mmCIF file of C-alpha atoms and ligand atoms in Angstrom:
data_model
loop_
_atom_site.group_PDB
_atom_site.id
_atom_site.type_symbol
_atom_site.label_atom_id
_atom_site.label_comp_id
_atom_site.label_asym_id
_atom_site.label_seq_id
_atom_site.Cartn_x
_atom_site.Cartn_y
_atom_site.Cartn_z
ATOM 1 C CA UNK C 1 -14.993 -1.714 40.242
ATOM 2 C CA UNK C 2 -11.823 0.220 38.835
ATOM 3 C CA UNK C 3 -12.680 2.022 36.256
ATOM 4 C CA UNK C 4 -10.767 1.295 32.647
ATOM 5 C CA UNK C 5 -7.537 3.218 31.186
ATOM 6 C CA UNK C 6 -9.985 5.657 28.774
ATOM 7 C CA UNK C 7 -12.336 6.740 31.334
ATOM 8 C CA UNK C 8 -9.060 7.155 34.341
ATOM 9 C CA UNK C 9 -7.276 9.089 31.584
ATOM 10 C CA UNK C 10 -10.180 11.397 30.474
ATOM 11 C CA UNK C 11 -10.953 11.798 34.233
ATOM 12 C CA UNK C 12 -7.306 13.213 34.828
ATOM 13 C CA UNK C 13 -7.831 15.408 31.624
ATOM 14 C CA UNK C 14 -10.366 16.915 33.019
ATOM 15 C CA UNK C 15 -9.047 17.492 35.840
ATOM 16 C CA UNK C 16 -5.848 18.777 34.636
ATOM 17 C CA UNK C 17 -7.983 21.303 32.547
ATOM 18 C CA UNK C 18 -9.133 22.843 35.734
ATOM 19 C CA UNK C 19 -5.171 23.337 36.929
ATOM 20 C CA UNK C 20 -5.604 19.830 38.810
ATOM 21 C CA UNK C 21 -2.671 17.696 38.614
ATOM 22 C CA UNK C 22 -3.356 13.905 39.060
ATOM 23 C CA UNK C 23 -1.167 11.892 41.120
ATOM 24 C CA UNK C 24 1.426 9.234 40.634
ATOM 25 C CA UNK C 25 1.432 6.010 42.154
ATOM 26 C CA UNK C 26 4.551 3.104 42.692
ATOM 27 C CA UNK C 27 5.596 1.642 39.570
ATOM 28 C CA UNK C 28 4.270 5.208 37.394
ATOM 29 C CA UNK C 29 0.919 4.586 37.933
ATOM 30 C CA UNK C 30 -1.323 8.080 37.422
ATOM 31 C CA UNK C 31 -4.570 8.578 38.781
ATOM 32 C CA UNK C 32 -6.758 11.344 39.213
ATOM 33 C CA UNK C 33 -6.583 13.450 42.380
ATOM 34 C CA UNK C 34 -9.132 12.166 44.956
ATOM 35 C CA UNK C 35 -8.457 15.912 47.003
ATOM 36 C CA UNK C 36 -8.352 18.669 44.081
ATOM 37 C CA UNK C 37 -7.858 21.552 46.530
ATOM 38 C CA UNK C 38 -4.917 19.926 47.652
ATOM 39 C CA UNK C 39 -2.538 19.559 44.627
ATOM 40 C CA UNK C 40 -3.330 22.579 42.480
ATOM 41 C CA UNK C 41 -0.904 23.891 39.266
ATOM 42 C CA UNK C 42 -0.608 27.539 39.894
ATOM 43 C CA UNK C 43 0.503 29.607 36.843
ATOM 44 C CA UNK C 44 2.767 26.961 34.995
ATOM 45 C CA UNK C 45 2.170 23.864 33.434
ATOM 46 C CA UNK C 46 3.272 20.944 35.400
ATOM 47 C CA UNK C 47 3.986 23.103 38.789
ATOM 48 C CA UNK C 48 2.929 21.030 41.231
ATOM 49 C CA UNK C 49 2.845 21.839 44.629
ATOM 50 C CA UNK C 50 2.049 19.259 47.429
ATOM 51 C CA UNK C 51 1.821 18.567 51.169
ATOM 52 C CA UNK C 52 3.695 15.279 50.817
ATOM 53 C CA UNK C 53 7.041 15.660 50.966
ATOM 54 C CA UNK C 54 8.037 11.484 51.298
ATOM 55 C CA UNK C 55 6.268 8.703 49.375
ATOM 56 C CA UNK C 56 4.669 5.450 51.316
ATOM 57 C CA UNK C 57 5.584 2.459 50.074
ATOM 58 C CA UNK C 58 2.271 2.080 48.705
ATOM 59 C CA UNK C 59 0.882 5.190 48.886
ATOM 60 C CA UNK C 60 0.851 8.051 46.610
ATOM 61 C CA UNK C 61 3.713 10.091 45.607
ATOM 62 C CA UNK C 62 3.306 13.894 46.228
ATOM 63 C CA UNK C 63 6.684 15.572 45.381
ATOM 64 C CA UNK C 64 7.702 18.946 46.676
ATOM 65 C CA UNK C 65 11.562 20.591 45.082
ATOM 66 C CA UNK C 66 12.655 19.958 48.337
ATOM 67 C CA UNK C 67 15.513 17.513 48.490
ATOM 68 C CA UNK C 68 14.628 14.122 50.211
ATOM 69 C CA UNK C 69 17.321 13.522 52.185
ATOM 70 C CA UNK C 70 17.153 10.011 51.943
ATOM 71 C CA UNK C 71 19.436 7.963 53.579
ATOM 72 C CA UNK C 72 21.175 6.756 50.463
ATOM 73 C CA UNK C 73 23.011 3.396 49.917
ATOM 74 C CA UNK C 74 26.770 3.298 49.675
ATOM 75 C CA UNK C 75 27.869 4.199 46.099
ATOM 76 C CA UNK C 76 29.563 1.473 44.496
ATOM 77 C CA UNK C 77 33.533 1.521 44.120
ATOM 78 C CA UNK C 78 34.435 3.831 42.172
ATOM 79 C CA UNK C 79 37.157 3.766 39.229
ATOM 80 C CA UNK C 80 39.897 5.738 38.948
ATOM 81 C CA UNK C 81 39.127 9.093 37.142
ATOM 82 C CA UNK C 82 40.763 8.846 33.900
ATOM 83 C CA UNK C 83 43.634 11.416 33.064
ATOM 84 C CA UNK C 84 41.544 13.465 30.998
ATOM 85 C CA UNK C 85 38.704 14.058 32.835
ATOM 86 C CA UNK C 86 38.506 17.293 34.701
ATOM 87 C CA UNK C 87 37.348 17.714 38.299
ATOM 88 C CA UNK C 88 36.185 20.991 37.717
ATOM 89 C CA UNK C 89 33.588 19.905 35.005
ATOM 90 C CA UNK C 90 32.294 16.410 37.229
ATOM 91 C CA UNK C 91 30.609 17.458 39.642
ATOM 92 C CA UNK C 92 30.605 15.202 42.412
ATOM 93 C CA UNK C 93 27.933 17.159 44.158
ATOM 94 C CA UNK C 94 25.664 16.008 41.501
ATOM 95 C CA UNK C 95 26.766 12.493 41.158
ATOM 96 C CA UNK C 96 26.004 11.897 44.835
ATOM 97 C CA UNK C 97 22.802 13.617 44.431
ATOM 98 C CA UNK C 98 21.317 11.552 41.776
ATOM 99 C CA UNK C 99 23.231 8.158 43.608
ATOM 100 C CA UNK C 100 21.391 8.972 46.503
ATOM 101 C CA UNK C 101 18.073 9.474 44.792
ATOM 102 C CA UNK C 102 18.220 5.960 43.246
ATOM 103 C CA UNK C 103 16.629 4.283 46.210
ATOM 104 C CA UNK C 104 13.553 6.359 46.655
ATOM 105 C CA UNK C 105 13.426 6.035 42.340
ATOM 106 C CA UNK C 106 14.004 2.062 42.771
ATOM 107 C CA UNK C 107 11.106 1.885 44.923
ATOM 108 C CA UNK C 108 8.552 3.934 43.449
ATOM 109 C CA UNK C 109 10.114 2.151 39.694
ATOM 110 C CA UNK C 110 10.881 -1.429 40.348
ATOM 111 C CA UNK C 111 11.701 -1.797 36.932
ATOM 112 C CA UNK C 112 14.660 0.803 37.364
ATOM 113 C CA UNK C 113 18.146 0.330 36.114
ATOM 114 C CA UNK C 114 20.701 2.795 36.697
ATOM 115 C CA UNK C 115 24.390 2.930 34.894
ATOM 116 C CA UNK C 116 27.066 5.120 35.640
ATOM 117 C CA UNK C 117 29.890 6.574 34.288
ATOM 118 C CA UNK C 118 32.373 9.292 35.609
ATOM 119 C CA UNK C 119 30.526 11.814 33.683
ATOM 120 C CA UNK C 120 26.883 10.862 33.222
ATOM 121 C CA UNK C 121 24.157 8.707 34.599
ATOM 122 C CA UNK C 122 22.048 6.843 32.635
ATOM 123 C CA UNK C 123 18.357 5.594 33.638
ATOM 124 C CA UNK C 124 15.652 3.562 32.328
ATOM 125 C CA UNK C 125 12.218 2.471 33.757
ATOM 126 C CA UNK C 126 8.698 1.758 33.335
ATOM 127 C CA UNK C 127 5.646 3.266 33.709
ATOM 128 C CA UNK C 128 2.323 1.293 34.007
ATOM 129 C CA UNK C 129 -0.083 5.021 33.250
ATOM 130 C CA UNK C 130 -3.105 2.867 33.867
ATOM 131 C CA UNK C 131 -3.525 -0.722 34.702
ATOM 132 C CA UNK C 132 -5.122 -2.936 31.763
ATOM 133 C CA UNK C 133 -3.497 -0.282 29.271
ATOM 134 C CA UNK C 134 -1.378 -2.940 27.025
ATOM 135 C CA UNK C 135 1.845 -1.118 26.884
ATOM 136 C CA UNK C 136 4.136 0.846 28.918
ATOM 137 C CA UNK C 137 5.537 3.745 28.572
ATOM 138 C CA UNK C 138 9.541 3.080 28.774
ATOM 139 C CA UNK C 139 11.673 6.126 29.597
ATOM 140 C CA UNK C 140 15.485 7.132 29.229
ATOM 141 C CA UNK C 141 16.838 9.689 31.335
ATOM 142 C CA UNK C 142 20.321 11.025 30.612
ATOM 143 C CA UNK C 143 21.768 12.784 33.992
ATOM 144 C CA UNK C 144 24.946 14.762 33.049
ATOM 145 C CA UNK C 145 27.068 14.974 36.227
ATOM 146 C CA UNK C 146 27.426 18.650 35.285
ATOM 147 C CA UNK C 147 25.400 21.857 35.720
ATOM 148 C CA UNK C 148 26.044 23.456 32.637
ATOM 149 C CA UNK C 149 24.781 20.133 30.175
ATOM 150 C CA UNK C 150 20.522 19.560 29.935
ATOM 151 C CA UNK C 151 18.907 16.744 31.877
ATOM 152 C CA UNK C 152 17.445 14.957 28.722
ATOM 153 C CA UNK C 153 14.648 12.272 28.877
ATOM 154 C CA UNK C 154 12.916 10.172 26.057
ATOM 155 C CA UNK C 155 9.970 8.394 26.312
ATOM 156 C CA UNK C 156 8.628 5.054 24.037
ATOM 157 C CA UNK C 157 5.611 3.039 24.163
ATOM 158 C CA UNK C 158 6.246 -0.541 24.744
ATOM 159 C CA UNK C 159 4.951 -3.656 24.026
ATOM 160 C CA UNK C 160 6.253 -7.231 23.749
ATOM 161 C CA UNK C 161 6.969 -6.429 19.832
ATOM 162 C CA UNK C 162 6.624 -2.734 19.809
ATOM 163 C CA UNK C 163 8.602 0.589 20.899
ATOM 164 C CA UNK C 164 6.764 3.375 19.309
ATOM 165 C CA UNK C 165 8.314 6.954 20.459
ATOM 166 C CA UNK C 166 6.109 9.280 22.242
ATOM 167 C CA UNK C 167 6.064 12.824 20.166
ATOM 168 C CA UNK C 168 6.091 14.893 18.653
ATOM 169 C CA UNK C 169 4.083 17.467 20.974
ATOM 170 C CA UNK C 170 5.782 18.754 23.657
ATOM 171 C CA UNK C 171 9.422 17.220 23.080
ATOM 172 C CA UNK C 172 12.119 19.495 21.862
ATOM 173 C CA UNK C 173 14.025 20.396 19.131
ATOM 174 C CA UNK C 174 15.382 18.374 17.111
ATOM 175 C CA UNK C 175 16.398 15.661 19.533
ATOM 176 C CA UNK C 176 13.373 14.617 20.448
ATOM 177 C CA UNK C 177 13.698 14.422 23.884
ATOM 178 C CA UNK C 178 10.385 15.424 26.537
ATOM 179 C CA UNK C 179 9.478 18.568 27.448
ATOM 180 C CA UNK C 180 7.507 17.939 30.390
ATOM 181 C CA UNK C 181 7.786 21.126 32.328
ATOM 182 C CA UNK C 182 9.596 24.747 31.519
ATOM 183 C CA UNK C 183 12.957 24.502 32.647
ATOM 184 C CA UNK C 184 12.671 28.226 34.204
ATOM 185 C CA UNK C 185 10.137 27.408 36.462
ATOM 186 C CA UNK C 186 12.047 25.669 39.226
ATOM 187 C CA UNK C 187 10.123 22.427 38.574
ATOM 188 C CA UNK C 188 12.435 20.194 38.886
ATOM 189 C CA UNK C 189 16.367 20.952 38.228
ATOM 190 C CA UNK C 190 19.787 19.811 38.173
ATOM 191 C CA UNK C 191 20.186 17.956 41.944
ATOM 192 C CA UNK C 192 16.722 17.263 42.323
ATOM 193 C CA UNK C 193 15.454 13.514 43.072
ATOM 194 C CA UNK C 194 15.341 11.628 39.711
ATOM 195 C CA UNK C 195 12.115 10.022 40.916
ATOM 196 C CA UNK C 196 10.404 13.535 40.724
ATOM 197 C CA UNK C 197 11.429 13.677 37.414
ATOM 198 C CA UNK C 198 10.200 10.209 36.410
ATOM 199 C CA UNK C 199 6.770 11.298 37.773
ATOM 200 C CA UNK C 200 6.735 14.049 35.463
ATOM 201 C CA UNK C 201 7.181 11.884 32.590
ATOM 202 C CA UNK C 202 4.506 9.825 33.472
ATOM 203 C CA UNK C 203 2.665 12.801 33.866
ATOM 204 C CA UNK C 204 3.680 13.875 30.415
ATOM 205 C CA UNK C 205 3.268 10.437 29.430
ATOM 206 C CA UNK C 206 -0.359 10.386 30.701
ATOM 207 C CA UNK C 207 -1.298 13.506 28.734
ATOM 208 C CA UNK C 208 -0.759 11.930 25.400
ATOM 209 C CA UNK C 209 -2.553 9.250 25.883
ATOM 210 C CA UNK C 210 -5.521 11.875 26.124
ATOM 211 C CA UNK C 211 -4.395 13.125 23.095
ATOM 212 C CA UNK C 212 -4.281 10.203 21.457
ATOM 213 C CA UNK C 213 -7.966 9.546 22.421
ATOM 214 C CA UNK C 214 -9.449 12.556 22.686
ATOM 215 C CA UNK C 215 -7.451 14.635 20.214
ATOM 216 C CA UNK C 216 -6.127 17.558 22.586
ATOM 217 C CA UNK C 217 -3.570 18.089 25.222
ATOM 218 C CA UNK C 218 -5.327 18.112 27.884
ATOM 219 C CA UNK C 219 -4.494 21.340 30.685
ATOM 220 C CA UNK C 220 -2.213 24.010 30.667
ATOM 221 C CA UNK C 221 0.493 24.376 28.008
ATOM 222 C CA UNK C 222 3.601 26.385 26.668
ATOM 223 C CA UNK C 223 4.310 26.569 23.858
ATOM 224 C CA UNK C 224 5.648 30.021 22.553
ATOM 225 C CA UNK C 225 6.317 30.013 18.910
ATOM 226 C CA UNK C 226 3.431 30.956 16.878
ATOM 227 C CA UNK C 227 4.264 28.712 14.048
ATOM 228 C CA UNK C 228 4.450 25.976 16.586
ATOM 229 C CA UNK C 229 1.247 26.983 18.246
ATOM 230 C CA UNK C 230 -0.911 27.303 14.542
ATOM 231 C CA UNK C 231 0.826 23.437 13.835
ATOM 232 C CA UNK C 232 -0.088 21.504 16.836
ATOM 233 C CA UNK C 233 -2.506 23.583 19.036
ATOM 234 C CA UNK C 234 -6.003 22.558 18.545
ATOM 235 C CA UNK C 235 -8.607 24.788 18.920
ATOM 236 C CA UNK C 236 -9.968 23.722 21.772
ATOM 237 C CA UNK C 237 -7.039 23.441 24.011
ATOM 238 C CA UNK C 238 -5.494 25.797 26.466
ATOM 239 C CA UNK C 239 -3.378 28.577 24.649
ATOM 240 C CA UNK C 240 0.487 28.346 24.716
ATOM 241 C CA UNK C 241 1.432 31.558 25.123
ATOM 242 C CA UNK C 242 0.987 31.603 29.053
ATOM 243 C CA UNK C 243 -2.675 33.130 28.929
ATOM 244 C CA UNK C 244 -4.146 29.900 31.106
ATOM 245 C CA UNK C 245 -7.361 30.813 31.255
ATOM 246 C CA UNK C 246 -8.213 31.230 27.454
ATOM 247 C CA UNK C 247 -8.253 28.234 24.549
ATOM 248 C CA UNK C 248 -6.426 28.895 21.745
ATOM 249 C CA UNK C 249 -9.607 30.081 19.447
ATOM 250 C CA UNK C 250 -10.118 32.357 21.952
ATOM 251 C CA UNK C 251 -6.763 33.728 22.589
ATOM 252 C CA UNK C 252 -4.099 33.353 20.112
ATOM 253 C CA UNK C 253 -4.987 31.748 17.191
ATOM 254 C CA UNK C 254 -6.086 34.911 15.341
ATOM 255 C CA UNK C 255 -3.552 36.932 15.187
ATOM 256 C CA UNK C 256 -0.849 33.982 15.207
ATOM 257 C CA UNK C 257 -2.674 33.273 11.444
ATOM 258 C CA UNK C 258 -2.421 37.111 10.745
ATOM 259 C CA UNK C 259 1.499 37.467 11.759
ATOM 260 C CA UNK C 260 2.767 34.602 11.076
ATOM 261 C CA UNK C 261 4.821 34.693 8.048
ATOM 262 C CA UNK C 262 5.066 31.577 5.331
ATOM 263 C CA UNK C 263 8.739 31.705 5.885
ATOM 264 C CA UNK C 264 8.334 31.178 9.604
ATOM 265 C CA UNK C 265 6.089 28.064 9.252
ATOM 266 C CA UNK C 266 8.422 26.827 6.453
ATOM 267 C CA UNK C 267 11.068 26.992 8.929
ATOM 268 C CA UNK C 268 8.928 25.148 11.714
ATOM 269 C CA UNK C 269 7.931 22.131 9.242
ATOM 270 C CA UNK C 270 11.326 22.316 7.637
ATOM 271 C CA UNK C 271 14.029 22.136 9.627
ATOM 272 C CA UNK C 272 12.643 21.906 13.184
ATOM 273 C CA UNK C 273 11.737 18.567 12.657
ATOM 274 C CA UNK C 274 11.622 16.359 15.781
ATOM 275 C CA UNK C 275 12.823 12.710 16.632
ATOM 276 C CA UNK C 276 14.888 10.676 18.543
ATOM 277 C CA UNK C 277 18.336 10.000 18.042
ATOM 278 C CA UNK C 278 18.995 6.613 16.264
ATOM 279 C CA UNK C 279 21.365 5.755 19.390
ATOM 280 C CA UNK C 280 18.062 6.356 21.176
ATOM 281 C CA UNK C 281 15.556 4.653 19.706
ATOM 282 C CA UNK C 282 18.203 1.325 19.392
ATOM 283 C CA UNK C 283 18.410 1.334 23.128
ATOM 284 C CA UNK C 284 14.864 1.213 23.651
ATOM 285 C CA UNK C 285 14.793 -1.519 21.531
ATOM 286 C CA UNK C 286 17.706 -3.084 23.435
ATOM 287 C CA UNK C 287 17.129 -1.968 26.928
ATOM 288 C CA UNK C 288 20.264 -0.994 27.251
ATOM 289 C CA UNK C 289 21.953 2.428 27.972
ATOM 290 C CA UNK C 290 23.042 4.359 24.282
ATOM 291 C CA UNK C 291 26.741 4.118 23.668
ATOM 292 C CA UNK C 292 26.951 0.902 26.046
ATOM 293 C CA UNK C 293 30.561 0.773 26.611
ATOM 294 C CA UNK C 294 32.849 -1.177 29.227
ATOM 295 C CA UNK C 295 33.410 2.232 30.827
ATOM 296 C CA UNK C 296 29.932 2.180 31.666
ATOM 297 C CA UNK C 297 29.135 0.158 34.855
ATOM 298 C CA UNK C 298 25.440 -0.784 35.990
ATOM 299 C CA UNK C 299 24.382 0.296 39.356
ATOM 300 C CA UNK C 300 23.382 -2.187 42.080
ATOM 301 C CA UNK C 301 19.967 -0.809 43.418
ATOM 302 C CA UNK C 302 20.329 -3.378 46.355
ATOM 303 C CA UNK C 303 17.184 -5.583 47.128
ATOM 304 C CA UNK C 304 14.391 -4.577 44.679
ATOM 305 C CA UNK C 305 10.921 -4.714 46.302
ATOM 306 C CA UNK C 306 8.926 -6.913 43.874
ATOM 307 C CA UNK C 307 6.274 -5.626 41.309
ATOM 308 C CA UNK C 308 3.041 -5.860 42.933
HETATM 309 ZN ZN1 ZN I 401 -2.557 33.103 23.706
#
């Protein structure tokens, strides 16, 4: 008998409070980790080193930052750059990256669609979290074809009459957009397989669905502004200050209320303010890429394996 949403998600909370990260199944399905000692988060939130480096067809997905060297389809015909773009700011290194990454992504998301334009790459797909949940979680991923612009994801629950944005904790400033992982860690970075990066949203995803039911982020966290820590930490989750052995009651919280000055929570509340772009939140409504233009072209992913 599988057991329901509540008790898989408070199962992977658990676990994820003892440095455990769950794992992800085809079509962003998370589950705990049947072999803890094999899949363990050492230091930073959302590190997660595994054995696996490829992903059966049905079979769990274990990422490691190594590239997959997938086979890749060929990438559709190209247009013609247009006069002002500059060569020296596309990177065609990453374009080809990301192209090549969309059949492992189309596989482990069947619901993937992929657009592309001469400087960007645009994704969207679902994630079930946990079967009999009533909603997906429906994610944007913005892939600049240049090193020196952020990857950028969003993330919205969905239902047949609902997108609700998932926030405010852990997204960042002001755009809204998830913070899933510290960009310093080498998690996951500009190159790397977009469907690694789609597992950490459903990871992320995951994780406030605990807090939504349990009240607390569940596992390690960063967060490193005090003001931001006395807002949204609870007192019973792990400190964001990268002590991970110590809740915030025990670690923090004191002295954050001592130091922190009214001007510096003013500032927090006041003009760090967090939420989606309008652009944003109309394209999950439309399922369609923001700023849809004719420049724009969808992506054949080739012959879709079916939802099972
Ligand atoms: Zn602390």
């Amino acid at each position: 008998m599988n057991p329901g949403p509540r008790t898989m998600i408070r199962e992977i909370g658990e676990q994820m409070d003892r440095g455990v990260f769950p794992v992800v199944y085809n079509r962003g399905i998370v589950r705990p980790n049947e072999a803890p000692g094999s899949s363990s988060i050492i230091g930073l939130e959302m590190r997660h080193e595994a054995a696996g480096s490829s992903r059966p067809a049905t079979g769990p997905w274990q990422w490691s930052s190594r590239r997959q060297g997938a086979p890749g389809r060929p990438w559709p015909a190209r247009r013609s750059r247009s006069a002002g773009a500059s060569a020296s700011v596309v990177s065609a290194q990453l374009r080809s990256a990301y192209s090549e990454g969309l059949t492992d992504c189309a596989q482990a998301y069947p619901t993937l669609v992929a657009w592309d334009h001469e400087h960007e790459m645009w994704l969207m797909a679902e994630s079930v979290i946990a079967n009999g949940l009533g909603r997906t979680a429906l994610f944007f991923l913005h892939l600049p074809y240049s090193r020196t612009l952020r990857v950028r994801g969003w993330g919205f629950w969905k239902t047949a009459v609902s997108r609700t944005w998932i926030g405010s904790r852990h997204t960042n400033f002001p755009d809204g957009s998830i913070c899933a992982f510290e960009m310093t860690d080498g998690t996951w970075g500009p190159g790397d397989p977009p469907v690694a990066l789609l597992d950490l949203y459903t990871v992320w995803a995951a994780r406030h669905l605990h807090l939504e039911w349990f009240g607390r982020w569940p596992g390690f966290q960063s967060v490193p502004q005090p003001a931001e820590r006395i807002c949204e930490i609870r007192d019973d989750e792990f400190c964001g200050c990268g002590n991970f052995t110590d809740l915030y009651r025990d670690c923090c919280k004191p002295d954050d209320l001592r130091k922190t000055t009214s001007g510096e929570m003013i500032d927090f509340w006041g003009f760090q303010r967090r939420h989606p772009p309008l652009e944003i939140v109309e394209a999950a409504w439309r399922q369609e890429p923001p700023h849809l233009t004719a420049e724009l072209q969808p992506i054949s992913l080739g012959t879709q394996p079916a939802a099972a």
